[in-house]
C-alpha positions as CSV (number, residue, x, y, z in Angstrom):
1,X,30.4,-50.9,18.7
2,X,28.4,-51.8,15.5
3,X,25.3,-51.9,17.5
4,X,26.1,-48.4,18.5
5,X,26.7,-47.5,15.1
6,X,23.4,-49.0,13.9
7,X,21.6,-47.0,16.8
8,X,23.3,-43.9,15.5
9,X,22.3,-44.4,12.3
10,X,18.6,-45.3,13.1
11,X,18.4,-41.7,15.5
12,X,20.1,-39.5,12.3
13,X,17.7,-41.1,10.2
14,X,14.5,-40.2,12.3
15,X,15.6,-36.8,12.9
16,X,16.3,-36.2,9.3
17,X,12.8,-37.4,8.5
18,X,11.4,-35.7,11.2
19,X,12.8,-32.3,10.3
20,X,11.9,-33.0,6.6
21,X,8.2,-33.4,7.7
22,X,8.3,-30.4,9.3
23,X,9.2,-28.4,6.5
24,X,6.7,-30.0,4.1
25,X,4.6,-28.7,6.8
26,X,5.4,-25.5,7.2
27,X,5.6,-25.1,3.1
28,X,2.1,-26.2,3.4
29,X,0.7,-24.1,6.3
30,X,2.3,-21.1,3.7
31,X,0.3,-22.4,0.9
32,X,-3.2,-21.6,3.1
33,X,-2.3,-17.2,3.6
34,X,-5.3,-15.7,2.3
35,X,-3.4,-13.4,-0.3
36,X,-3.6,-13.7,-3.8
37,X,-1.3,-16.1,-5.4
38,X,-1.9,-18.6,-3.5
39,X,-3.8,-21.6,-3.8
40,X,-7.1,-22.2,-2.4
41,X,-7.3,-24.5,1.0
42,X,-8.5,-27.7,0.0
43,X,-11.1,-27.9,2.8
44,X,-14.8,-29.0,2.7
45,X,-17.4,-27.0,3.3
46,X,-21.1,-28.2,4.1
47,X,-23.8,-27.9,1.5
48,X,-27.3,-28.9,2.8
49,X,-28.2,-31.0,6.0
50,X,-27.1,-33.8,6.1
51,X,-24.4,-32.1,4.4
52,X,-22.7,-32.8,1.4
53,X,-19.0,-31.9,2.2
54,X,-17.7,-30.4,-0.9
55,X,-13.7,-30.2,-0.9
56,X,-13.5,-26.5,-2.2
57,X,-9.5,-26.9,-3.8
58,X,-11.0,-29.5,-5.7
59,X,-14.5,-27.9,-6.7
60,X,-13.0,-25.3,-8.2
61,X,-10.3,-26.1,-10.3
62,X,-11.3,-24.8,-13.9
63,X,-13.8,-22.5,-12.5
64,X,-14.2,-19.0,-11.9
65,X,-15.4,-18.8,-8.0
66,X,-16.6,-15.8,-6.4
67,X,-16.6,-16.5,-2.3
68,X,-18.1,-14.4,0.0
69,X,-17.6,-15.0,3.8
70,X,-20.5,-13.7,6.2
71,X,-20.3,-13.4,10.0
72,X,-23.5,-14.9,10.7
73,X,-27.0,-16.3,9.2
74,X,-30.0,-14.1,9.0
75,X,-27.8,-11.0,10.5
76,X,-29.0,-7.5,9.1
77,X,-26.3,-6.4,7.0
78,X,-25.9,-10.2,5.6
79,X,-29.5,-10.8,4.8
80,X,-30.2,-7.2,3.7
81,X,-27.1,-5.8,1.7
82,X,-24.6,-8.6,0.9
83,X,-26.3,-11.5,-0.2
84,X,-29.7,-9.5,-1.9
85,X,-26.5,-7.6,-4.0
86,X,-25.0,-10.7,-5.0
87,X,-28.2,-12.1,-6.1
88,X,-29.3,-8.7,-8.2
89,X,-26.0,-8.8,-10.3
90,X,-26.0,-13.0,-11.1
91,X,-26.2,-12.0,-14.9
92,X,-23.6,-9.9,-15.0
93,X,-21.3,-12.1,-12.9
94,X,-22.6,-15.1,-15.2
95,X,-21.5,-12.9,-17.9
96,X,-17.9,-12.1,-16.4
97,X,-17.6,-16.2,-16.4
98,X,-18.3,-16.8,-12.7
99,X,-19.6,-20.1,-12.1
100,X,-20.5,-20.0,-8.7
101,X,-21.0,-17.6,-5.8
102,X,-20.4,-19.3,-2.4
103,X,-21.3,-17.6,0.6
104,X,-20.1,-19.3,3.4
105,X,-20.0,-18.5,7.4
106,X,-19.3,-20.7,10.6
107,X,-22.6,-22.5,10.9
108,X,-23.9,-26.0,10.3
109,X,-25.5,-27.1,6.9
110,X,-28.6,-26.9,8.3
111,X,-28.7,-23.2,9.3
112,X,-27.2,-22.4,5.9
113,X,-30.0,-24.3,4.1
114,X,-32.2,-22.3,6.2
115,X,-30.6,-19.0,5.6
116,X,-30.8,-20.0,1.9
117,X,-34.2,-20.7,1.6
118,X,-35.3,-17.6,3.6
119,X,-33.6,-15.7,0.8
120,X,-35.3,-17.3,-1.8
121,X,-32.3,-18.5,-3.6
122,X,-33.9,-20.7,-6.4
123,X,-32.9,-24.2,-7.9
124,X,-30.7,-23.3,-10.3
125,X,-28.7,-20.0,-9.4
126,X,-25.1,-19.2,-8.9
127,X,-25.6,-18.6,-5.8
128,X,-24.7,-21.1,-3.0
129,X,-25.0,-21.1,0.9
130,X,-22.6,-23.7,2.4
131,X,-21.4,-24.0,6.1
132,X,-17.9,-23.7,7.8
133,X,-19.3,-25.9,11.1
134,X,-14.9,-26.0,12.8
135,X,-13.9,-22.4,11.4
136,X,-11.5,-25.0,9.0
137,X,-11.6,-22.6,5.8
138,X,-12.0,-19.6,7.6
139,X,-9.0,-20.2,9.6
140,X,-6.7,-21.4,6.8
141,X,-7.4,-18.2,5.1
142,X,-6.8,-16.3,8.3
143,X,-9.6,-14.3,8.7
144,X,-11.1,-15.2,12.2
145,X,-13.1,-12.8,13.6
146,X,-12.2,-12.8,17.3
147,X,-13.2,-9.5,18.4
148,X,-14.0,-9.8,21.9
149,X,-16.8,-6.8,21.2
150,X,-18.5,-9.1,18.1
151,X,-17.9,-12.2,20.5
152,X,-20.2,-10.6,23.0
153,X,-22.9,-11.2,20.7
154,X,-22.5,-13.5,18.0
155,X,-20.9,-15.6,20.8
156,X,-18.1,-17.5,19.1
157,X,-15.5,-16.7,16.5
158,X,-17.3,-16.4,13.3
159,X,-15.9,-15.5,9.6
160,X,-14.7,-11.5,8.6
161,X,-17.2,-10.0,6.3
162,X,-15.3,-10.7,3.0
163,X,-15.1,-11.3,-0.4
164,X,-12.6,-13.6,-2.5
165,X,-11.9,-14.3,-6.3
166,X,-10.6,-17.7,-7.3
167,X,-9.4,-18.8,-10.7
168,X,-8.6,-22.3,-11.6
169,X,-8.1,-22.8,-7.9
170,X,-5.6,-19.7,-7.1
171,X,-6.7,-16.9,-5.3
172,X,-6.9,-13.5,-7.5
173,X,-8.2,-10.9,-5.1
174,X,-9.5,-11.1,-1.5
175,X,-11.2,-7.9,0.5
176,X,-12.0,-7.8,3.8
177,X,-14.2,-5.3,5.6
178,X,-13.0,-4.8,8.9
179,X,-11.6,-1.8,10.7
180,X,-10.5,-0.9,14.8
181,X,-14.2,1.0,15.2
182,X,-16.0,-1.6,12.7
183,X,-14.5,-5.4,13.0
184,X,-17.9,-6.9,11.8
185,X,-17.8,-4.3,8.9
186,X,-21.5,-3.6,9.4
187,X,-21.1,0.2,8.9
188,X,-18.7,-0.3,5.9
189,X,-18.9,-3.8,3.8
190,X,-18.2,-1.7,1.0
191,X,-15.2,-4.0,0.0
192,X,-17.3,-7.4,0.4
193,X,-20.1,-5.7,-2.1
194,X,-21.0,-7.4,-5.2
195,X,-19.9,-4.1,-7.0
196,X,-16.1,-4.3,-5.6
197,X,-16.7,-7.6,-7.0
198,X,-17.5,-7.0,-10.6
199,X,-14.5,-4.1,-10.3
200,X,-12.0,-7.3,-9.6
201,X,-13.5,-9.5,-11.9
């Protein structure tokens, strides 16, 4: 009998400690929405190759972050609109307190190093080009782009053209440019623009 008891005992206290890691789990799987309010993922991203893996949660508490999230390297509207804009307005963004612009996509260090030094982002700027190499930041924040159309092409899932305030670690604002006729937001990135931007900041 007490042997059964003990065994009783022991299988309430797993379960109990089971079902208790399960809601610390799910609190912190609510922690990762990408809507303001929330806190910012602490996931690294790679800077460089071989990369530095910079834990972002951690990077940017006590900063002012601008992040904008790209759906590939050297595609036109990337390389020609979004990160040229960024680049134009780094005074007044320095001005508005922003300490760093991260653009970040689902590539490798390397091909963001690349990408970076195609633009001619100099030693020095706010600007940063890091990669997402697993889709782990992009995913937290939940905005995969899966379309099967963009797939066709860019061949994997990739990030939502976006853009994404964060203060002290919290997410303030986050746009994304995506529509049914335009989930790459190539015809309309209006919302990811560095002027949206500077409207939020």
């Amino acid at each position: 009998m007490a042997s059964t008891g003990v065994s009783r005992l022991l299988k309430q206290s797993v379960s109990q400690a089971s079902g208790a890691w399960r809601h610390q789990a799910v609190l912190q799987s609510r922690c990762f929405f990408g809507v303001p309010g929330m806190p910012l993922p602490n996931i690294a991203l790679h800077k460089g190759f071989p990369p530095e893996k910079i834990m972002m949660g951690d990077y940017c508490k006590g900063k002012k972050v601008v992040f904008v999230g790209l759906p590939g390297a050297f595609t036109p509207t990337c390389s020609n609109k979004q990160i040229p804009g960024y680049l134009a307005k780094e005074a007044e963004l320095k001005a508005k307190v922003v300490s760093d612009v991260i653009v970040f996509a689902v590539h490798d260090g390397a091909v963001m190093k690349g990408w970076s030094e195609a633009q001619k982002i100099e030693e020095g700027s706010i600007m940063q080009l890091m990669g997402d190499p697993k889709g782990e930041l992009t995913k937290a924040l939940r905005v995969q782009l899966d379309d099967p159309r963009v797939m066709e092409v860019l061949g994997n899932v990739r990030c939502k053209r976006m853009s994404m305030l964060v203060d002290d670690g919290v997410i303030k604002t986050i746009n994304v440019a995506a529509s049914e006729d335009d989930p790459a937001g190539n015809d309309h990135p209006e919302v990811s623009l560095v002027e949206k931007m500077l409207e939020d900041l």
